[in-house]
Short mmCIF file of C-alpha atoms in Angstrom, two decimals:
data_model
loop_
_atom_site.label_atom_id
_atom_site.label_comp_id
_atom_site.label_asym_id
_atom_site.label_seq_id
_atom_site.Cartn_x
_atom_site.Cartn_y
_atom_site.Cartn_z
CA UNK Z 28 80.73 79.90 95.87
CA UNK Z 29 84.37 80.90 95.29
CA UNK Z 30 84.58 84.58 94.66
CA UNK Z 31 87.16 87.25 93.85
CA UNK Z 32 88.06 90.03 96.26
CA UNK Z 33 89.04 93.19 94.39
CA UNK Z 34 91.20 95.50 96.52
CA UNK Z 35 91.25 99.00 95.04
CA UNK Z 36 93.99 101.26 96.42
CA UNK Z 37 94.27 104.98 95.82
CA UNK Z 38 97.51 105.55 93.86
CA UNK Z 39 97.46 108.28 91.22
CA UNK Z 40 95.47 107.84 88.04
CA UNK Z 41 98.30 107.51 85.52
CA UNK Z 42 98.60 103.72 85.94
CA UNK Z 43 95.09 103.15 87.32
CA UNK Z 44 92.88 100.28 86.28
CA UNK Z 45 89.59 99.34 87.92
CA UNK Z 46 87.90 96.00 88.49
CA UNK Z 47 84.92 94.61 86.63
CA UNK Z 48 83.47 92.57 89.48
CA UNK Z 49 81.14 89.67 88.75
CA UNK Z 50 78.05 89.04 90.84
CA UNK Z 51 79.07 87.78 94.25
CA UNK Z 52 82.58 89.29 94.15
CA UNK Z 53 83.59 91.72 96.85
CA UNK Z 54 85.14 95.12 96.23
CA UNK Z 55 87.34 96.41 99.05
CA UNK Z 56 87.88 100.10 98.42
CA UNK Z 57 90.80 101.64 100.26
CA UNK Z 58 90.59 105.34 101.12
CA UNK Z 59 90.65 107.40 97.91
CA UNK Z 60 90.36 104.11 95.98
CA UNK Z 61 86.91 103.52 97.49
CA UNK Z 62 85.72 106.89 96.24
CA UNK Z 63 87.23 106.28 92.80
CA UNK Z 64 85.12 103.10 92.60
CA UNK Z 65 82.00 104.96 93.69
CA UNK Z 66 82.56 107.63 91.05
CA UNK Z 67 82.77 104.85 88.40
CA UNK Z 68 79.59 103.13 89.59
CA UNK Z 69 81.56 100.16 90.90
CA UNK Z 70 79.71 98.99 94.02
CA UNK Z 71 81.93 99.07 97.12
CA UNK Z 72 81.41 96.14 99.47
CA UNK Z 73 83.78 97.40 102.16
CA UNK Z 74 85.34 100.87 102.37
CA UNK Z 75 88.43 101.02 104.61
CA UNK Z 76 91.05 103.62 105.47
CA UNK Z 77 91.69 106.76 107.46
CA UNK Z 78 89.97 108.70 104.64
CA UNK Z 79 92.41 111.60 104.84
CA UNK Z 80 92.58 111.56 101.04
CA UNK Z 81 88.88 112.31 100.45
CA UNK Z 82 86.75 115.38 101.21
CA UNK Z 83 84.11 115.27 103.99
CA UNK Z 84 81.42 115.14 101.27
CA UNK Z 85 83.11 112.22 99.49
CA UNK Z 86 83.45 110.43 102.81
CA UNK Z 87 79.75 110.95 103.57
CA UNK Z 88 78.86 109.58 100.13
CA UNK Z 89 81.00 106.50 100.79
CA UNK Z 90 79.53 105.98 104.24
CA UNK Z 91 76.02 105.89 102.83
CA UNK Z 92 76.75 103.83 99.71
CA UNK Z 93 79.31 101.20 100.78
CA UNK Z 94 77.83 98.01 102.23
CA UNK Z 95 80.29 98.31 105.08
CA UNK Z 96 82.45 101.24 106.21
CA UNK Z 97 85.57 100.93 108.43
CA UNK Z 98 87.42 104.05 109.49
CA UNK Z 99 90.89 103.60 110.99
CA UNK Z 100 93.32 105.93 112.73
CA UNK Z 101 96.17 107.05 110.43
CA UNK Z 102 98.75 106.24 113.14
CA UNK Z 103 97.76 102.55 113.18
CA UNK Z 104 100.44 99.87 112.85
CA UNK Z 105 99.04 98.31 109.68
CA UNK Z 106 99.01 100.11 106.35
CA UNK Z 107 95.68 100.56 104.58
CA UNK Z 108 96.70 97.91 102.06
CA UNK Z 109 97.48 95.47 104.88
CA UNK Z 110 94.09 96.05 106.48
CA UNK Z 111 92.40 95.39 103.14
CA UNK Z 112 94.45 92.25 102.47
CA UNK Z 113 93.67 90.97 105.97
CA UNK Z 114 89.95 91.31 105.25
CA UNK Z 115 90.32 89.45 101.93
CA UNK Z 116 92.56 86.68 103.30
CA UNK Z 117 90.29 86.02 106.27
CA UNK Z 118 87.22 85.60 104.05
CA UNK Z 119 86.99 81.83 103.53
CA UNK Z 120 84.84 82.26 100.42
CA UNK Z 121 87.53 84.24 98.56
CA UNK Z 122 89.56 82.15 96.09
CA UNK Z 123 91.23 84.97 94.19
CA UNK Z 124 92.55 88.36 95.38
CA UNK Z 125 93.25 91.18 92.92
CA UNK Z 126 94.94 94.42 93.90
CA UNK Z 127 94.65 97.57 91.79
CA UNK Z 128 96.31 101.01 91.94
CA UNK Z 129 99.45 100.07 93.86
CA UNK Z 130 101.79 101.91 91.46
CA UNK Z 131 102.44 105.45 90.30
CA UNK Z 132 102.41 106.86 93.80
CA UNK Z 133 105.08 106.50 96.46
CA UNK Z 134 107.87 104.06 95.67
CA UNK Z 135 108.12 102.96 99.31
CA UNK Z 136 104.40 102.14 99.28
CA UNK Z 137 104.87 100.07 96.14
CA UNK Z 138 107.67 98.07 97.80
CA UNK Z 139 105.62 97.71 100.96
CA UNK Z 140 102.77 96.16 98.93
CA UNK Z 141 105.19 93.87 97.10
CA UNK Z 142 106.61 92.83 100.50
CA UNK Z 143 103.21 91.95 102.05
CA UNK Z 144 103.48 88.33 100.92
CA UNK Z 145 106.53 87.83 103.16
CA UNK Z 146 104.31 88.24 106.22
CA UNK Z 147 103.23 84.94 107.79
CA UNK Z 148 99.67 86.23 108.25
CA UNK Z 149 99.39 86.69 104.47
CA UNK Z 150 100.80 83.28 103.53
CA UNK Z 151 97.33 82.27 102.35
CA UNK Z 152 97.50 85.04 99.72
CA UNK Z 153 100.44 83.36 97.96
CA UNK Z 154 99.18 81.58 94.85
CA UNK Z 155 95.94 83.53 94.67
CA UNK Z 156 96.96 87.18 94.83
CA UNK Z 157 97.58 89.29 91.70
CA UNK Z 158 98.70 92.91 91.39
CA UNK Z 159 97.35 94.65 88.29
CA UNK Z 160 98.14 97.96 86.69
CA UNK Z 161 97.93 99.18 83.11
CA UNK Z 162 101.15 97.54 82.03
CA UNK Z 163 102.08 94.93 84.66
CA UNK Z 164 100.60 91.78 86.17
CA UNK Z 165 102.38 90.38 89.22
CA UNK Z 166 101.57 86.98 90.71
CA UNK Z 167 103.16 85.14 93.63
CA UNK Z 168 103.80 81.39 93.82
CA UNK Z 169 104.59 78.78 96.45
CA UNK Z 170 106.83 75.80 95.56
CA UNK Z 171 105.33 73.33 93.08
CA UNK Z 172 104.48 73.17 89.38
CA UNK Z 173 102.60 76.04 87.80
CA UNK Z 174 101.22 77.05 84.42
CA UNK Z 175 101.05 80.72 83.48
CA UNK Z 176 98.97 82.14 80.64
CA UNK Z 177 100.40 85.06 78.66
CA UNK Z 178 98.71 88.40 79.16
CA UNK Z 179 98.23 89.85 75.73
CA UNK Z 180 100.23 92.99 74.98
CA UNK Z 181 102.79 92.28 77.73
CA UNK Z 182 106.02 91.30 76.10
CA UNK Z 183 108.33 90.65 79.02
CA UNK Z 184 108.23 87.90 81.60
CA UNK Z 185 110.34 88.16 84.75
CA UNK Z 186 110.83 85.66 87.55
CA UNK Z 187 111.72 87.28 90.86
CA UNK Z 188 113.07 84.91 93.50
CA UNK Z 189 111.95 86.77 96.61
CA UNK Z 190 113.88 84.26 98.72
CA UNK Z 191 116.54 81.70 97.88
CA UNK Z 192 114.99 79.40 95.26
CA UNK Z 193 115.82 75.75 94.65
CA UNK Z 194 115.43 73.75 91.44
CA UNK Z 195 113.82 76.42 89.29
CA UNK Z 196 112.74 75.00 85.93
CA UNK Z 197 111.30 77.24 83.19
CA UNK Z 198 109.67 75.83 80.05
CA UNK Z 199 108.02 77.45 77.06
CA UNK Z 200 110.11 80.61 77.39
CA UNK Z 201 112.91 82.23 75.42
CA UNK Z 202 115.48 81.52 78.15
CA UNK Z 203 114.56 78.14 79.72
CA UNK Z 204 116.10 76.86 82.95
CA UNK Z 205 116.56 73.33 84.25
CA UNK Z 206 116.61 72.94 88.04
CA UNK Z 207 118.71 76.04 88.70
CA UNK Z 208 119.16 77.03 92.35
CA UNK Z 209 119.85 80.50 93.76
CA UNK Z 210 121.18 80.94 97.26
CA UNK Z 211 119.91 84.53 97.57
CA UNK Z 212 116.93 86.53 96.22
CA UNK Z 213 117.48 86.93 92.51
CA UNK Z 214 115.57 88.87 89.86
CA UNK Z 215 115.62 87.08 86.50
CA UNK Z 216 114.26 89.70 84.11
CA UNK Z 217 113.46 90.07 80.40
CA UNK Z 218 112.42 86.52 79.62
CA UNK Z 219 109.60 86.07 77.07
CA UNK Z 220 106.82 83.61 76.30
CA UNK Z 221 107.41 81.36 73.27
CA UNK Z 222 103.77 80.23 73.26
CA UNK Z 223 100.66 81.48 75.00
CA UNK Z 224 101.49 79.46 78.11
CA UNK Z 225 104.63 78.71 80.06
CA UNK Z 226 105.25 76.08 82.72
CA UNK Z 227 107.56 76.51 85.66
CA UNK Z 228 108.38 74.72 88.87
CA UNK Z 229 110.60 75.05 91.91
CA UNK Z 230 111.04 73.06 95.10
CA UNK Z 231 111.61 75.70 97.81
CA UNK Z 232 111.17 79.45 98.17
CA UNK Z 233 108.78 82.21 97.16
CA UNK Z 234 108.59 83.40 93.57
CA UNK Z 235 107.01 86.51 92.04
CA UNK Z 236 106.27 86.54 88.32
CA UNK Z 237 105.90 89.82 86.45
CA UNK Z 238 104.37 90.15 83.03
CA UNK Z 239 105.36 93.60 81.86
CA UNK Z 240 104.39 95.75 78.93
CA UNK Z 241 106.42 98.67 80.30
CA UNK Z 242 108.77 100.44 77.89
CA UNK F 24 142.04 109.54 96.32
CA UNK F 25 138.57 108.21 97.13
CA UNK F 26 136.23 108.96 94.30
CA UNK F 27 132.58 108.56 93.37
CA UNK F 28 131.42 106.32 90.55
CA UNK F 29 128.28 107.70 88.92
CA UNK F 30 126.30 104.99 87.09
CA UNK F 31 123.85 106.55 84.67
CA UNK F 32 121.16 104.19 83.38
CA UNK F 33 118.75 104.92 80.56
CA UNK F 34 115.25 104.93 82.08
CA UNK F 35 112.80 107.47 80.66
CA UNK F 36 113.25 111.15 81.33
CA UNK F 37 110.29 111.78 83.63
CA UNK F 38 112.19 110.88 86.82
CA UNK F 39 115.66 111.48 85.42
CA UNK F 40 118.42 113.24 87.29
CA UNK F 41 122.02 113.48 86.18
CA UNK F 42 125.29 113.54 88.12
CA UNK F 43 127.49 116.53 88.74
CA UNK F 44 130.80 114.69 88.88
CA UNK F 45 133.79 116.25 90.65
CA UNK F 46 137.27 116.04 89.21
CA UNK F 47 138.55 112.48 89.52
CA UNK F 48 135.09 110.90 89.68
CA UNK F 49 134.14 108.33 87.10
CA UNK F 50 130.93 108.36 85.06
CA UNK F 51 129.75 104.95 83.88
CA UNK F 52 127.14 105.57 81.20
CA UNK F 53 124.90 102.62 80.43
CA UNK F 54 123.47 102.36 76.92
CA UNK F 55 121.05 105.26 76.33
CA UNK F 56 122.20 106.72 79.66
CA UNK F 57 125.70 107.18 78.23
CA UNK F 58 124.34 109.19 75.34
CA UNK F 59 122.13 111.25 77.66
CA UNK F 60 125.31 112.22 79.56
CA UNK F 61 127.11 113.10 76.36
CA UNK F 62 124.24 115.31 75.24
CA UNK F 63 124.46 117.18 78.58
CA UNK F 64 128.24 117.66 78.36
CA UNK F 65 128.83 115.24 81.21
CA UNK F 66 132.08 113.45 80.37
CA UNK F 67 131.63 109.67 80.12
CA UNK F 68 134.51 107.67 81.56
CA UNK F 69 133.16 104.28 80.52
CA UNK F 70 130.25 103.63 78.14
CA UNK F 71 128.76 100.11 78.49
CA UNK F 72 125.77 98.27 77.05
CA UNK F 73 124.45 96.57 73.96
CA UNK F 74 123.59 100.04 72.60
CA UNK F 75 120.32 98.89 71.06
CA UNK F 76 118.68 102.01 72.49
CA UNK F 77 120.82 104.53 70.57
CA UNK F 78 121.13 105.29 66.86
CA UNK F 79 124.27 104.31 64.92
CA UNK F 80 125.26 108.01 64.89
CA UNK F 81 124.81 108.33 68.65
CA UNK F 82 126.84 105.17 69.15
CA UNK F 83 129.63 106.51 66.95
CA UNK F 84 129.65 109.75 68.95
CA UNK F 85 129.91 107.78 72.17
CA UNK F 86 132.67 105.57 70.84
CA UNK F 87 134.79 108.58 69.97
CA UNK F 88 134.08 110.65 73.09
CA UNK F 89 133.96 108.15 75.98
CA UNK F 90 137.33 107.39 77.56
CA UNK F 91 136.46 103.72 77.33
CA UNK F 92 133.77 101.91 75.32
CA UNK F 93 132.48 98.37 76.09
CA UNK F 94 129.88 96.83 73.81
CA UNK F 95 128.12 93.68 75.07
CA UNK F 96 125.78 91.17 73.48
CA UNK F 97 122.14 91.75 74.49
CA UNK F 98 121.72 88.03 75.29
CA UNK F 99 124.41 88.15 77.99
CA UNK F 100 123.67 86.76 81.47
CA UNK F 101 124.27 90.03 83.33
CA UNK F 102 122.00 93.03 82.95
CA UNK F 103 123.54 96.31 81.83
CA UNK F 104 123.16 97.64 85.36
CA UNK F 105 124.99 94.62 86.78
CA UNK F 106 127.87 95.10 84.34
CA UNK F 107 128.14 98.75 85.38
CA UNK F 108 127.98 97.94 89.09
CA UNK F 109 130.63 95.25 88.64
CA UNK F 110 132.96 97.85 87.11
CA UNK F 111 132.32 100.28 89.98
CA UNK F 112 132.64 97.68 92.75
CA UNK F 113 135.89 96.28 91.36
CA UNK F 114 137.51 99.73 91.25
CA UNK F 115 139.44 99.94 94.53
CA UNK F 116 139.59 103.73 94.39
CA UNK F 117 135.79 104.09 94.44
CA UNK F 118 134.35 104.92 97.86
CA UNK F 119 130.86 105.92 96.81
CA UNK F 120 128.58 104.56 94.07
CA UNK F 121 125.59 106.55 92.83
CA UNK F 122 123.01 105.15 90.44
CA UNK F 123 120.72 107.40 88.37
CA UNK F 124 117.73 106.74 86.08
CA UNK F 125 116.66 103.38 87.48
CA UNK F 126 112.97 104.37 87.72
CA UNK F 127 110.15 105.37 85.40
CA UNK F 128 110.83 102.54 82.97
CA UNK F 129 110.12 98.86 83.44
CA UNK F 130 108.98 97.83 86.90
CA UNK F 131 110.83 94.50 86.66
CA UNK F 132 114.03 96.39 85.87
CA UNK F 133 113.50 98.60 88.91
CA UNK F 134 113.13 95.54 91.14
CA UNK F 135 116.12 93.91 89.51
CA UNK F 136 118.25 96.95 90.37
CA UNK F 137 116.90 97.02 93.93
CA UNK F 138 117.76 93.30 94.21
CA UNK F 139 121.39 93.68 93.04
CA UNK F 140 122.62 94.14 96.62
CA UNK F 141 121.51 90.60 97.49
CA UNK F 142 124.21 89.21 95.19
CA UNK F 143 127.37 88.11 96.98
CA UNK F 144 129.56 89.71 94.29
CA UNK F 145 128.00 93.11 95.13
CA UNK F 146 128.34 92.83 98.89
CA UNK F 147 131.01 95.54 98.75
CA UNK F 148 128.37 97.95 97.39
CA UNK F 149 126.33 97.75 100.61
CA UNK F 150 126.94 100.86 102.68
CA UNK F 151 128.28 102.90 99.80
CA UNK F 152 125.66 102.59 97.05
CA UNK F 153 122.84 105.12 96.60
CA UNK F 154 119.98 105.16 94.10
CA UNK F 155 118.82 108.67 93.18
CA UNK F 156 115.85 109.91 91.26
CA UNK F 157 113.93 113.18 91.38
CA UNK F 158 111.94 112.25 94.45
CA UNK F 159 113.67 109.28 96.12
CA UNK F 160 117.04 108.47 97.65
CA UNK F 161 117.67 104.81 98.50
CA UNK F 162 120.64 103.65 100.52
CA UNK F 163 121.61 100.15 101.70
CA UNK F 164 123.17 99.29 105.07
CA UNK F 165 125.01 96.41 106.69
CA UNK F 166 124.53 95.67 110.41
CA UNK F 167 125.93 98.32 112.76
CA UNK F 168 125.18 101.88 113.86
CA UNK F 169 124.43 104.48 111.21
CA UNK F 170 123.58 108.17 110.98
CA UNK F 171 121.41 109.41 108.14
CA UNK F 172 121.08 113.04 107.08
CA UNK F 173 117.68 114.27 105.89
CA UNK F 174 117.40 115.04 102.20
CA UNK F 175 115.62 118.36 101.96
CA UNK F 176 112.17 118.24 100.37
CA UNK F 177 111.74 114.52 101.07
CA UNK F 178 109.17 114.10 103.78
CA UNK F 179 108.94 110.34 104.23
CA UNK F 180 111.50 107.95 105.62
CA UNK F 181 111.04 104.20 105.15
CA UNK F 182 113.14 101.34 106.49
CA UNK F 183 112.94 98.23 104.32
CA UNK F 184 114.24 95.06 105.96
CA UNK F 185 115.36 93.19 102.85
CA UNK F 186 116.08 90.15 105.02
CA UNK F 187 115.08 89.21 108.55
CA UNK F 188 116.40 92.01 110.78
CA UNK F 189 117.44 91.74 114.41
CA UNK F 190 117.48 94.45 117.07
CA UNK F 191 116.43 97.38 114.91
CA UNK F 192 116.63 100.65 116.84
CA UNK F 193 115.44 103.94 115.31
CA UNK F 194 116.14 107.34 116.95
CA UNK F 195 115.31 110.90 115.95
CA UNK F 196 112.23 109.81 114.01
CA UNK F 197 108.47 110.17 114.47
CA UNK F 198 108.03 106.44 115.15
CA UNK F 199 111.11 105.27 117.07
CA UNK F 200 111.93 101.60 117.67
CA UNK F 201 113.97 99.91 120.37
CA UNK F 202 115.65 96.63 119.41
CA UNK F 203 112.72 95.27 117.41
CA UNK F 204 113.34 92.07 115.48
CA UNK F 205 111.57 90.84 112.34
CA UNK F 206 111.75 87.22 111.28
CA UNK F 207 110.94 87.99 107.62
CA UNK F 208 111.61 90.88 105.19
CA UNK F 209 109.47 93.77 106.37
CA UNK F 210 108.82 97.22 104.89
CA UNK F 211 108.36 99.87 107.58
CA UNK F 212 107.04 102.85 105.65
CA UNK F 213 105.96 106.43 106.32
CA UNK F 214 108.27 107.30 109.17
CA UNK F 215 109.60 110.88 109.29
CA UNK F 216 112.67 112.76 110.54
CA UNK F 217 112.18 114.78 113.72
CA UNK F 218 115.49 116.59 113.20
CA UNK F 219 117.88 116.86 110.29
CA UNK F 220 119.57 113.60 111.25
CA UNK F 221 118.40 110.24 112.49
CA UNK F 222 120.37 107.40 114.02
CA UNK F 223 119.61 103.74 113.57
CA UNK F 224 121.24 100.41 114.30
CA UNK F 225 120.62 96.71 113.86
CA UNK F 226 122.62 93.58 114.60
CA UNK F 227 121.91 91.26 111.66
CA UNK F 228 120.42 91.56 108.18
CA UNK F 229 120.35 93.94 105.24
CA UNK F 230 118.43 97.20 105.41
CA UNK F 231 117.36 99.62 102.66
CA UNK F 232 116.40 103.16 103.64
CA UNK F 233 114.21 105.25 101.37
CA UNK F 234 113.79 108.99 101.66
CA UNK F 235 110.77 109.81 99.56
CA UNK F 236 109.19 113.01 98.35
CA UNK F 237 106.69 111.06 96.24
CA UNK F 238 103.04 112.07 96.52
#
């Protein structure tokens, strides 16, 4: 059965939101994020990380409560978030990947998470990966036609061409576009939904869409 | 005489820092950022924006105190930050562009500012533009050999390949590289200075370097 993989990172609490997994979903808790799940009674399917951000007692609690526990060296090549995404992407039963707590900590970490979708090994995440925090929802799209449903309480809608983008059409928004092409990565910010859905399409490139309730 | 253009945006105060312009420098205050300069006795050379984020009284104060005042329609194609950068880039006497208060507000705005250097019209900003906030310094580099001086109190050093990067060499850092190439944009985070300077070079692409003191 298609399931959702919830990846819970460990960024500071200010922008933190936590998953409400359904039966059958997996929760991949990353370092401090795994312990934050445990302390909220969210069952951790897989705990991963170098666990330098938890106490020995917290680590012991995780080791005994998580279904699976993977400890990695902090000098590894992959970031914790990459290790977690690799686990989610390689699980054939996962149809939807949600990442929590990627903001409010280090800015370079935030960019590094945003940039994961450029990696060929994570190509399968495009179209089914979403980044959530309290005030933003970020989704990533391959070429084609897509429909996006408005997140309530998020006023702004931004289309970020992460690569050159060809024939971008936007419908159902305040500032529509008709087959516009951009020869370099271009952030088109501050658009807005006119209805509760918008439709968009493009023929080549990689697009991120941000729904933002930030002030 | 070469001068610095200080672009002061209006993001919330939490991460705000303000310029200390030297004689001859220009201060480009953007919308609320212009008024924040005025209220700190930082002389505003050019105030730009749609000024929807200041009161009529604050706007009147700006109009009478700024050397130059440019009011734009809020439905314009360019963002306020783009208008300010255009002014700085087109000033032949400017050798150094510093941007303040680009963080702590909307995440899509932050990305849009980070993405400005992709635009051909801002190519001249690469190599002389720096984004400052309380805990991060971001600089952008064209291909070639570069030396970077450590910002005190900023532990982490991240190299963000904003495009494919060829022959990236890093010296004087905890994790050195020798002519590594990346066929897609790649964020290399959590490196550190070994000394007070590091040297790096690459042969093609566009590189952002972040010095971060974020937790």
